[in-house]
Amino acid sequence: MAWQVHIRWWLQAIVLLLLQLALFDHITLFDVSRPFPYVFALAMLPMKMTRWQTLLIAFSMGLLVDLFNYSYGIHAVACTMVVFIRDFYLHTVLGASEEMEGEMPHMYNLGLSTFLLYVLGLVGMHNLALVALDEMSFDRALLATAELMVNTLFTMLLLIALEIIFFYQKGKNR
Amino acid sequence: MQNLLDLLLRYHAFILFVVLQAVGLSLVFSKNPYQRSAFRAASQEAVGTFHQASHSVKSYFYLKKTNDSLATEVAHLIENEGNFFSSSRNRIPRSMGVDLGLDSVSAWQLLPARVISNSVLRRNNYITIDLGKLAGIEENMGIISPKGVIGTIKGVSTHFASAISLLHSDFAVGARIADLGENGILIWDGNSLDHAILTHIPGHVAVAKGQKVEVNAYAFLFPESTPIGEVVDFGLLAGNAFYSIKVKLYQDFRNLDYVYVVRRNMVDEKNALEMEVVD
């Protein structure tokens, strides 16, 4: 049922956002990195949602995170970008089949390697936009590059952990 | 007309994307304080309440550290007979027996506050504290801790206030090298959480490692002699006219908890006087 998928997505997105704002916003790693695993909610958006819906959802989600971070639009821009390239990236670049329409993209329906590339692409894009808009100059090029790499890796690890704990087993049982 | 509608319908996702990006980017690039403060004003109370709730959980994990730092602060206070920030130079010796009435009109008032949200990793970092308009907080008040200068308040709502941290590209404070009395300006170059840069110190001065850097007499928002850090490295800029001095900050910005908002009691009087002179 399409609407059940949508409700599941909303619940998961709210939990992820709360985790982001209450927990992950306060974690700093090696003095360079702060993870943004809330982007997982955008990666999980059901494939059947229309483009304008996903764009508006991503924009408002980013704006919400901006409010809590004093970042004035940086997350909104990054999230909108991620959602905009998502379909193209998943179907055209990674060649995922169109059969999973209506489902959320997960490890069990994408396969391990496609899933990893999918997550890497979105997380990398998200962090690239965040770092570029935050720095806006090459003053701290080295620091920014380190931040981009550590952030992407750290967020990837978190997403894979979340995926394995919450979604992998459930998918197999289906 | 039909064609235009078809076109809009066909590319509606792309058009929406462009519109949203334009809105987002205009927020990112606007240096217009009005736009930004409107963005914040709508949400400050809700965001502040959320930060306070998450801070009240988080602060339990730092109880020991907080206690230790408060104990150190008390010890320091006792040692200095309560004269925390005033250096011996601008203190009026009581033994002179002259009552200037200065005790009753202290120039500075410190309002204790707690930091409920704080960022350190970005090029421009912000702090939220748990005092607002109700506590008498206003824009452009300084924030200090016993270990140094923390930031400047830029936005106030009923119960909360947000501030730019010392770790922000817009932050600058008048500072001097305590031993030499040479005045300069302290800024943050974004390269290290523990270091700031002291500029405008003339090249002929005998700067040395380990010298203490503190707030100078011209800093408007912070009490004179508030500590900042110490010199760890220095080099002459091209032309040998000025130094660029690397200052190790006493305050560790990763763990901010108890801070003081600095309220200047006679600020209106001073402004009025200066306006009079200008006129």
CSV table of C-alpha atoms in Angstrom, one decimal:
chain,number,residue,atom,x,y,z
A,1,MET,CA,0.0,0.0,0.0
A,2,ALA,CA,1.4,3.3,-1.0
A,3,TRP,CA,0.1,5.3,1.9
A,4,GLN,CA,1.6,2.9,4.4
A,5,VAL,CA,5.0,3.4,2.9
A,6,HIS,CA,4.5,7.2,3.2
A,7,ILE,CA,3.5,7.0,6.8
A,8,ARG,CA,6.5,4.7,7.6
A,9,TRP,CA,8.7,7.3,5.9
A,10,TRP,CA,7.3,10.2,7.9
A,11,LEU,CA,7.8,8.4,11.2
A,12,GLN,CA,11.4,7.4,10.3
A,13,ALA,CA,12.1,11.0,9.1
A,14,ILE,CA,10.9,12.5,12.4
A,15,VAL,CA,13.0,10.1,14.5
A,16,LEU,CA,16.1,10.8,12.3
A,17,LEU,CA,15.6,14.6,12.6
A,18,LEU,CA,15.2,14.4,16.4
A,19,LEU,CA,18.3,12.3,16.6
A,20,GLN,CA,20.1,14.8,14.5
A,21,LEU,CA,19.1,17.9,16.4
A,22,ALA,CA,19.4,16.4,19.9
A,23,LEU,CA,22.4,14.1,19.5
A,24,PHE,CA,24.4,14.3,16.3
A,25,ASP,CA,24.6,18.1,16.2
A,26,HIS,CA,26.6,17.9,19.5
A,27,ILE,CA,29.0,15.3,18.4
A,28,THR,CA,32.4,16.5,17.1
A,29,LEU,CA,35.0,14.1,15.8
A,30,PHE,CA,38.7,14.9,15.7
A,31,ASP,CA,38.0,18.6,15.8
A,32,VAL,CA,37.0,18.5,12.1
A,33,SER,CA,33.8,16.6,11.7
A,34,ARG,CA,30.2,16.8,12.6
A,35,PRO,CA,28.0,14.0,11.1
A,36,PHE,CA,24.6,14.7,9.4
A,37,PRO,CA,22.9,11.4,9.3
A,38,TYR,CA,19.5,13.0,8.8
A,39,VAL,CA,20.2,12.9,5.1
A,40,PHE,CA,19.3,9.2,5.3
A,41,ALA,CA,15.6,10.3,5.4
A,42,LEU,CA,16.1,11.9,2.0
A,43,ALA,CA,17.8,8.8,0.7
A,44,MET,CA,14.8,6.7,1.9
A,45,LEU,CA,12.1,8.8,0.3
A,46,PRO,CA,9.6,6.4,-1.4
A,47,MET,CA,10.3,6.2,-5.1
A,48,LYS,CA,6.7,6.9,-6.0
A,49,MET,CA,6.6,10.4,-4.5
A,50,THR,CA,6.4,13.1,-7.1
A,51,ARG,CA,9.3,15.4,-7.7
A,52,TRP,CA,7.7,18.5,-6.4
A,53,GLN,CA,6.7,16.8,-3.2
A,54,THR,CA,10.2,15.5,-2.5
A,55,LEU,CA,11.8,18.9,-3.4
A,56,LEU,CA,9.5,20.7,-1.0
A,57,ILE,CA,10.0,18.1,1.8
A,58,ALA,CA,13.8,18.3,1.4
A,59,PHE,CA,13.8,22.1,1.4
A,60,SER,CA,11.8,22.4,4.6
A,61,MET,CA,13.8,19.7,6.3
A,62,GLY,CA,17.0,21.5,5.5
A,63,LEU,CA,15.5,24.8,6.6
A,64,LEU,CA,14.6,23.2,9.9
A,65,VAL,CA,18.1,22.0,10.5
A,66,ASP,CA,19.4,25.4,9.5
A,67,LEU,CA,17.3,27.1,12.2
A,68,PHE,CA,18.9,25.0,14.9
A,69,ASN,CA,22.4,25.4,13.5
A,70,TYR,CA,22.5,29.2,12.7
A,71,SER,CA,23.5,28.2,9.2
A,72,TYR,CA,21.0,30.3,7.2
A,73,GLY,CA,20.0,28.3,4.2
A,74,ILE,CA,23.1,26.1,3.8
A,75,HIS,CA,21.2,22.8,4.7
A,76,ALA,CA,18.2,23.8,2.7
A,77,VAL,CA,20.3,24.3,-0.5
A,78,ALA,CA,22.2,21.0,0.2
A,79,CYS,CA,19.1,18.9,0.8
A,80,THR,CA,17.3,20.3,-2.3
A,81,MET,CA,20.3,19.4,-4.4
A,82,VAL,CA,20.5,15.9,-3.0
A,83,VAL,CA,16.9,15.2,-3.8
A,84,PHE,CA,17.1,16.7,-7.2
A,85,ILE,CA,19.9,14.4,-8.4
A,86,ARG,CA,18.6,11.4,-6.5
A,87,ASP,CA,16.3,9.8,-9.2
A,88,PHE,CA,18.7,10.5,-12.0
A,89,TYR,CA,21.6,9.1,-10.0
A,90,LEU,CA,19.8,6.0,-8.9
A,91,HIS,CA,18.3,4.9,-12.2
A,92,THR,CA,20.5,6.4,-14.8
A,93,VAL,CA,24.0,6.2,-13.2
A,94,LEU,CA,23.6,3.2,-11.0
A,95,GLY,CA,21.1,1.5,-13.2
A,96,ALA,CA,18.7,0.4,-10.5
A,97,SER,CA,15.6,-1.3,-12.0
A,98,GLU,CA,12.3,0.6,-12.1
A,99,GLU,CA,10.5,-2.4,-10.5
A,100,MET,CA,10.9,-1.0,-7.0
A,101,GLU,CA,8.7,1.9,-7.8
A,102,GLY,CA,6.7,2.8,-4.6
A,103,GLU,CA,9.2,1.2,-2.3
A,104,MET,CA,11.9,2.9,-0.3
A,105,PRO,CA,15.4,2.3,-1.6
A,106,HIS,CA,17.2,0.0,0.8
A,107,MET,CA,19.9,-2.6,0.9
A,108,TYR,CA,17.5,-5.5,0.4
A,109,ASN,CA,16.0,-4.2,-2.8
A,110,LEU,CA,19.1,-2.5,-4.3
A,111,GLY,CA,21.8,-5.0,-3.4
A,112,LEU,CA,24.8,-4.3,-1.3
A,113,SER,CA,27.1,-2.6,-3.8
A,114,THR,CA,24.5,-0.4,-5.5
A,115,PHE,CA,23.2,0.6,-2.0
A,116,LEU,CA,26.7,1.6,-0.9
A,117,LEU,CA,27.3,3.7,-4.1
A,118,TYR,CA,23.9,5.2,-3.7
A,119,VAL,CA,24.5,6.3,-0.1
A,120,LEU,CA,28.1,7.5,-0.9
A,121,GLY,CA,26.8,9.6,-3.7
A,122,LEU,CA,24.1,11.3,-1.8
A,123,VAL,CA,26.1,11.8,1.4
A,124,GLY,CA,29.1,13.1,-0.6
A,125,MET,CA,26.9,15.5,-2.5
A,126,HIS,CA,25.3,16.7,0.7
A,127,ASN,CA,28.6,17.3,2.5
A,128,LEU,CA,30.2,18.9,-0.5
A,129,ALA,CA,27.4,21.4,-0.7
A,130,LEU,CA,27.6,22.0,3.0
A,131,VAL,CA,31.3,22.6,3.2
A,132,ALA,CA,31.5,24.7,0.1
A,133,LEU,CA,28.7,27.0,1.2
A,134,ASP,CA,30.0,27.2,4.7
A,135,GLU,CA,33.6,28.1,3.7
A,136,MET,CA,33.0,30.1,0.5
A,137,SER,CA,36.7,30.6,0.1
A,138,PHE,CA,39.9,28.7,0.0
A,139,ASP,CA,41.2,30.1,3.3
A,140,ARG,CA,40.9,26.8,5.1
A,141,ALA,CA,41.2,24.5,2.0
A,142,LEU,CA,43.1,21.8,3.9
A,143,LEU,CA,40.7,21.9,6.9
A,144,ALA,CA,37.7,21.9,4.6
A,145,THR,CA,38.9,18.9,2.6
A,146,ALA,CA,39.6,17.0,5.8
A,147,GLU,CA,36.1,17.9,7.1
A,148,LEU,CA,34.5,16.8,3.8
A,149,MET,CA,36.3,13.4,3.9
A,150,VAL,CA,35.8,12.6,7.6
A,151,ASN,CA,32.2,13.8,7.5
A,152,THR,CA,31.3,11.7,4.5
A,153,LEU,CA,33.0,8.6,5.9
A,154,PHE,CA,31.5,9.0,9.4
A,155,THR,CA,28.0,9.7,8.1
A,156,MET,CA,28.3,6.7,5.7
A,157,LEU,CA,29.3,4.4,8.6
A,158,LEU,CA,26.3,5.7,10.7
A,159,LEU,CA,23.9,5.1,7.8
A,160,ILE,CA,25.2,1.6,7.1
A,161,ALA,CA,24.9,0.8,10.8
A,162,LEU,CA,21.3,2.2,10.9
A,163,GLU,CA,20.5,0.3,7.7
A,164,ILE,CA,21.8,-3.0,9.1
A,165,ILE,CA,20.2,-2.6,12.5
A,166,PHE,CA,16.7,-1.4,11.4
A,167,PHE,CA,16.1,-2.3,7.8
A,168,TYR,CA,18.1,-5.3,6.6
A,169,GLN,CA,16.5,-8.1,8.6
A,170,LYS,CA,13.0,-6.7,8.1
A,171,GLY,CA,13.6,-6.7,4.3
A,172,LYS,CA,14.8,-10.3,4.2
A,173,ASN,CA,11.8,-11.5,6.1
A,174,ARG,CA,9.4,-10.0,3.6
B,1,MET,CA,-0.3,30.3,-24.2
B,2,GLN,CA,-1.0,26.6,-24.4
B,3,ASN,CA,2.6,25.9,-25.3
B,4,LEU,CA,3.8,27.9,-22.3
B,5,LEU,CA,1.5,26.0,-19.9
B,6,ASP,CA,2.7,22.7,-21.4
B,7,LEU,CA,6.3,23.8,-20.9
B,8,LEU,CA,5.7,24.8,-17.3
B,9,LEU,CA,3.9,21.6,-16.6
B,10,ARG,CA,6.6,19.5,-18.2
B,11,TYR,CA,9.4,21.1,-16.3
B,12,HIS,CA,7.6,21.9,-13.1
B,13,ALA,CA,10.1,19.9,-11.0
B,14,PHE,CA,13.1,21.7,-12.5
B,15,ILE,CA,11.4,25.1,-12.1
B,16,LEU,CA,10.6,24.4,-8.5
B,17,PHE,CA,14.1,23.3,-7.9
B,18,VAL,CA,15.5,26.5,-9.3
B,19,VAL,CA,13.1,28.6,-7.2
B,20,LEU,CA,13.9,26.7,-4.0
B,21,GLN,CA,17.7,27.0,-4.7
B,22,ALA,CA,17.3,30.7,-5.3
B,23,VAL,CA,15.5,31.2,-2.0
B,24,GLY,CA,18.1,29.1,-0.1
B,25,LEU,CA,21.0,30.8,-1.8
B,26,SER,CA,19.7,34.2,-1.2
B,27,LEU,CA,19.6,33.3,2.5
B,28,VAL,CA,23.1,32.0,2.4
B,29,PHE,CA,24.6,35.0,0.6
B,30,SER,CA,22.5,37.7,2.2
B,31,LYS,CA,24.7,39.9,4.3
B,32,ASN,CA,21.5,41.8,5.0
B,33,PRO,CA,21.0,41.5,8.8
B,34,TYR,CA,17.3,42.2,8.5
B,35,GLN,CA,16.7,39.1,6.4
B,36,ARG,CA,18.7,36.9,8.7
B,37,SER,CA,17.2,38.3,11.9
B,38,ALA,CA,13.7,37.8,10.5
B,39,PHE,CA,14.6,34.2,9.8
B,40,ARG,CA,15.8,33.8,13.4
B,41,ALA,CA,13.2,35.9,15.2
B,42,ALA,CA,10.3,33.6,14.1
B,43,SER,CA,12.0,30.6,15.6
B,44,GLN,CA,14.3,31.7,18.5
B,45,GLU,CA,12.0,30.8,21.3
B,46,ALA,CA,11.2,27.3,20.0
B,47,VAL,CA,14.7,26.6,19.0
B,48,GLY,CA,16.0,27.9,22.4
B,49,THR,CA,13.5,25.7,24.3
B,50,PHE,CA,14.6,22.6,22.4
B,51,HIS,CA,18.3,23.4,22.9
B,52,GLN,CA,17.7,23.9,26.6
B,53,ALA,CA,16.0,20.5,27.0
B,54,SER,CA,18.8,18.7,25.2
B,55,HIS,CA,21.4,20.7,27.2
B,56,SER,CA,19.8,19.7,30.5
B,57,VAL,CA,20.4,16.1,29.6
B,58,LYS,CA,23.8,16.7,28.2
B,59,SER,CA,25.0,18.7,31.1
B,60,TYR,CA,24.8,15.7,33.4
B,61,PHE,CA,27.7,14.1,31.6
B,62,TYR,CA,29.9,17.2,32.4
B,63,LEU,CA,28.9,17.7,36.0
B,64,LYS,CA,32.4,16.8,37.4
B,65,LYS,CA,34.2,19.0,34.9
B,66,THR,CA,31.8,21.9,35.6
B,67,ASN,CA,32.2,21.5,39.3
B,68,ASP,CA,36.0,21.5,39.0
B,69,SER,CA,36.0,24.7,36.9
B,70,LEU,CA,33.6,26.4,39.3
B,71,ALA,CA,35.8,25.4,42.3
B,72,THR,CA,38.8,26.8,40.5
B,73,GLU,CA,36.9,30.0,39.8
B,74,VAL,CA,35.9,30.4,43.5
B,75,ALA,CA,39.5,29.8,44.6
B,76,HIS,CA,40.7,32.5,42.1
B,77,LEU,CA,38.0,34.9,43.5
B,78,ILE,CA,39.1,34.4,47.1
B,79,GLU,CA,42.8,34.9,46.1
B,80,ASN,CA,42.0,38.2,44.4
B,81,GLU,CA,39.7,39.6,47.1
B,82,GLY,CA,36.8,39.6,44.7
B,83,ASN,CA,38.5,41.8,42.2
B,84,PHE,CA,38.2,39.4,39.4
B,85,PHE,CA,38.8,41.5,36.4
B,86,SER,CA,40.1,44.8,37.5
B,87,SER,CA,43.9,44.9,37.4
B,88,SER,CA,45.7,46.5,40.3
B,89,ARG,CA,46.4,49.4,38.0
B,90,ASN,CA,42.8,50.7,37.8
B,91,ARG,CA,41.8,49.9,41.3
B,92,ILE,CA,41.5,52.7,43.7
B,93,PRO,CA,43.3,51.8,46.9
B,94,ARG,CA,40.9,51.9,49.9
B,95,SER,CA,43.7,53.0,52.1
B,96,MET,CA,43.7,56.4,50.5
B,97,GLY,CA,40.6,57.0,52.6
B,98,VAL,CA,38.8,58.9,49.8
B,99,ASP,CA,35.2,57.9,49.2
B,100,LEU,CA,34.6,58.5,45.5
B,101,GLY,CA,31.3,56.7,45.5
B,102,LEU,CA,32.6,54.2,43.0
B,103,ASP,CA,31.4,51.2,44.9
B,104,SER,CA,27.8,52.1,44.4
B,105,VAL,CA,28.1,52.7,40.7
B,106,SER,CA,30.1,49.8,39.4
B,107,ALA,CA,30.8,50.3,35.7
B,108,TRP,CA,30.2,46.7,34.9
B,109,GLN,CA,27.7,44.2,35.9
B,110,LEU,CA,28.1,40.4,35.2
B,111,LEU,CA,25.0,38.3,34.6
B,112,PRO,CA,25.6,34.6,35.0
B,113,ALA,CA,24.2,32.6,32.1
B,114,ARG,CA,24.6,29.0,30.7
B,115,VAL,CA,25.5,28.1,27.2
B,116,ILE,CA,22.8,25.8,25.9
B,117,SER,CA,24.1,25.5,22.3
B,118,ASN,CA,27.5,26.1,20.9
B,119,SER,CA,29.2,25.3,17.6
B,120,VAL,CA,33.0,25.2,17.0
B,121,LEU,CA,33.7,23.5,13.7
B,122,ARG,CA,32.4,26.0,11.2
B,123,ARG,CA,34.1,29.1,9.8
B,124,ASN,CA,31.5,31.2,11.6
B,125,ASN,CA,30.3,29.8,15.0
B,126,TYR,CA,27.4,30.8,17.2
B,127,ILE,CA,26.4,30.4,20.8
B,128,THR,CA,22.9,30.3,22.4
B,129,ILE,CA,22.5,31.3,26.1
B,130,ASP,CA,19.6,30.8,28.5
B,131,LEU,CA,19.0,34.5,29.3
B,132,GLY,CA,16.9,36.9,27.2
B,133,LYS,CA,15.0,40.1,27.3
B,134,LEU,CA,13.4,39.3,30.6
B,135,ALA,CA,16.8,39.2,32.2
B,136,GLY,CA,17.8,42.5,30.7
B,137,ILE,CA,19.9,41.1,27.9
B,138,GLU,CA,20.3,43.4,24.9
B,139,GLU,CA,22.1,43.2,21.5
B,140,ASN,CA,25.8,44.0,21.5
B,141,MET,CA,26.6,42.9,25.0
B,142,GLY,CA,29.8,41.0,25.6
B,143,ILE,CA,30.0,37.5,26.9
B,144,ILE,CA,33.0,36.4,29.0
B,145,SER,CA,34.1,33.5,31.2
B,146,PRO,CA,36.7,33.5,33.9
B,147,LYS,CA,39.1,32.2,31.3
B,148,GLY,CA,38.5,34.8,28.6
B,149,VAL,CA,36.4,36.5,26.0
B,150,ILE,CA,33.6,34.3,24.6
B,151,GLY,CA,31.5,36.4,22.2
B,152,THR,CA,29.0,39.2,21.4
B,153,ILE,CA,25.2,39.0,21.6
B,154,LYS,CA,23.5,39.5,18.3
B,155,GLY,CA,19.9,38.4,18.7
B,156,VAL,CA,17.6,38.4,21.7
B,157,SER,CA,14.2,36.8,22.3
B,158,THR,CA,12.1,36.7,25.5
B,159,HIS,CA,14.0,33.9,27.2
B,160,PHE,CA,17.1,33.3,25.0
B,161,ALA,CA,19.9,35.1,23.3
B,162,SER,CA,22.1,34.2,20.4
B,163,ALA,CA,25.7,35.4,20.0
B,164,ILE,CA,28.6,35.2,17.6
B,165,SER,CA,31.4,33.3,19.2
B,166,LEU,CA,35.0,34.6,19.2
B,167,LEU,CA,35.4,31.8,16.6
B,168,HIS,CA,33.6,33.9,14.0
B,169,SER,CA,34.9,36.0,11.1
B,170,ASP,CA,33.0,39.1,12.2
B,171,PHE,CA,34.4,39.0,15.7
B,172,ALA,CA,37.1,41.4,16.8
B,173,VAL,CA,38.2,42.7,20.2
B,174,GLY,CA,40.7,45.4,21.2
B,175,ALA,CA,43.5,43.5,23.0
B,176,ARG,CA,46.9,44.3,24.4
B,177,ILE,CA,50.0,42.5,25.5
B,178,ALA,CA,49.7,42.8,29.2
B,179,ASP,CA,53.5,43.2,30.0
B,180,LEU,CA,54.1,45.7,27.2
B,181,GLY,CA,50.9,47.7,27.2
B,182,GLU,CA,50.9,47.5,23.4
B,183,ASN,CA,47.4,47.7,21.9
B,184,GLY,CA,46.2,45.6,18.9
B,185,ILE,CA,43.2,43.8,17.6
B,186,LEU,CA,42.4,40.2,18.2
B,187,ILE,CA,40.6,38.2,15.4
B,188,TRP,CA,40.1,34.6,14.5
B,189,ASP,CA,41.5,33.3,11.2
B,190,GLY,CA,39.6,30.0,11.3
B,191,ASN,CA,42.6,27.7,11.4
B,192,SER,CA,42.5,26.3,14.9
B,193,LEU,CA,40.0,26.1,17.7
B,194,ASP,CA,42.6,26.9,20.3
B,195,HIS,CA,44.3,29.9,18.7
B,196,ALA,CA,43.5,33.5,17.6
B,197,ILE,CA,45.6,36.1,15.9
B,198,LEU,CA,46.6,39.4,17.4
B,199,THR,CA,47.2,42.1,14.7
B,200,HIS,CA,48.3,45.7,14.6
B,201,ILE,CA,51.1,45.4,17.1
B,202,PRO,CA,54.0,47.5,15.7
B,203,GLY,CA,57.1,45.7,14.6
B,204,HIS,CA,59.6,47.4,16.9
B,205,VAL,CA,58.0,46.0,20.1
B,206,ALA,CA,59.8,43.2,22.0
B,207,VAL,CA,57.2,40.5,21.7
B,208,ALA,CA,58.1,37.2,23.3
B,209,LYS,CA,56.5,33.8,23.7
B,210,GLY,CA,54.5,33.3,26.9
B,211,GLN,CA,53.4,36.9,27.2
B,212,LYS,CA,49.9,37.4,28.4
B,213,VAL,CA,47.2,38.9,26.1
B,214,GLU,CA,44.2,40.6,27.6
B,215,VAL,CA,41.4,43.0,26.7
B,216,ASN,CA,42.6,46.6,26.4
B,217,ALA,CA,41.1,49.8,27.7
B,218,TYR,CA,39.4,50.7,24.5
B,219,ALA,CA,37.3,47.6,24.1
B,220,PHE,CA,33.8,48.8,24.6
B,221,LEU,CA,32.0,45.5,25.2
B,222,PHE,CA,34.4,43.8,27.6
B,223,PRO,CA,35.9,44.9,30.9
B,224,GLU,CA,39.5,45.9,30.7
B,225,SER,CA,42.0,43.2,31.6
B,226,THR,CA,39.7,40.3,30.9
B,227,PRO,CA,42.2,37.5,30.1
B,228,ILE,CA,42.3,36.1,26.6
B,229,GLY,CA,45.4,33.9,26.1
B,230,GLU,CA,49.1,33.9,25.7
B,231,VAL,CA,51.6,34.4,22.9
B,232,VAL,CA,52.8,31.1,21.4
B,233,ASP,CA,54.2,32.3,18.0
B,234,PHE,CA,54.8,35.5,16.2
B,235,GLY,CA,56.2,36.8,12.9
B,236,LEU,CA,56.6,40.1,11.1
B,237,LEU,CA,54.3,40.8,8.2
B,238,ALA,CA,55.8,42.0,4.9
B,239,GLY,CA,57.4,45.5,5.4
B,240,ASN,CA,58.3,44.8,9.1
B,241,ALA,CA,55.7,47.3,10.2
B,242,PHE,CA,53.4,45.0,12.1
B,243,TYR,CA,53.5,41.6,13.8
B,244,SER,CA,51.1,38.8,13.3
B,245,ILE,CA,50.9,37.1,16.7
B,246,LYS,CA,49.4,33.7,17.3
B,247,VAL,CA,47.6,33.6,20.7
B,248,LYS,CA,46.8,30.4,22.5
B,249,LEU,CA,43.3,30.9,24.0
B,250,TYR,CA,42.9,30.1,27.7
B,251,GLN,CA,39.2,29.2,27.1
B,252,ASP,CA,38.5,25.8,25.5
B,253,PHE,CA,35.5,26.5,23.2
B,254,ARG,CA,34.6,22.9,22.9
B,255,ASN,CA,33.2,22.9,26.5
B,256,LEU,CA,31.4,26.1,27.3
B,257,ASP,CA,29.0,26.0,30.2
B,258,TYR,CA,28.8,28.8,32.7
B,259,VAL,CA,29.5,32.3,31.2
B,260,TYR,CA,28.8,35.9,32.2
B,261,VAL,CA,27.0,38.5,30.1
B,262,VAL,CA,28.7,41.9,30.5
B,263,ARG,CA,26.3,44.8,31.1
B,264,ARG,CA,27.8,48.3,31.0
B,265,ASN,CA,25.9,50.3,33.5
B,266,MET,CA,26.8,53.7,32.3
B,267,VAL,CA,26.6,53.1,28.6
B,268,ASP,CA,23.8,55.5,27.9
B,269,GLU,CA,25.6,58.2,29.8
B,270,LYS,CA,28.8,57.6,27.8
B,271,ASN,CA,27.0,57.6,24.5
B,272,ALA,CA,25.2,60.8,25.3
B,273,LEU,CA,28.4,62.4,26.3
B,274,GLU,CA,30.1,61.3,23.1
B,275,MET,CA,27.2,62.5,21.0
B,276,GLU,CA,27.4,65.9,22.7
B,277,VAL,CA,31.1,66.2,21.8
B,278,VAL,CA,30.5,65.2,18.2
B,279,ASP,CA,27.7,67.8,17.9
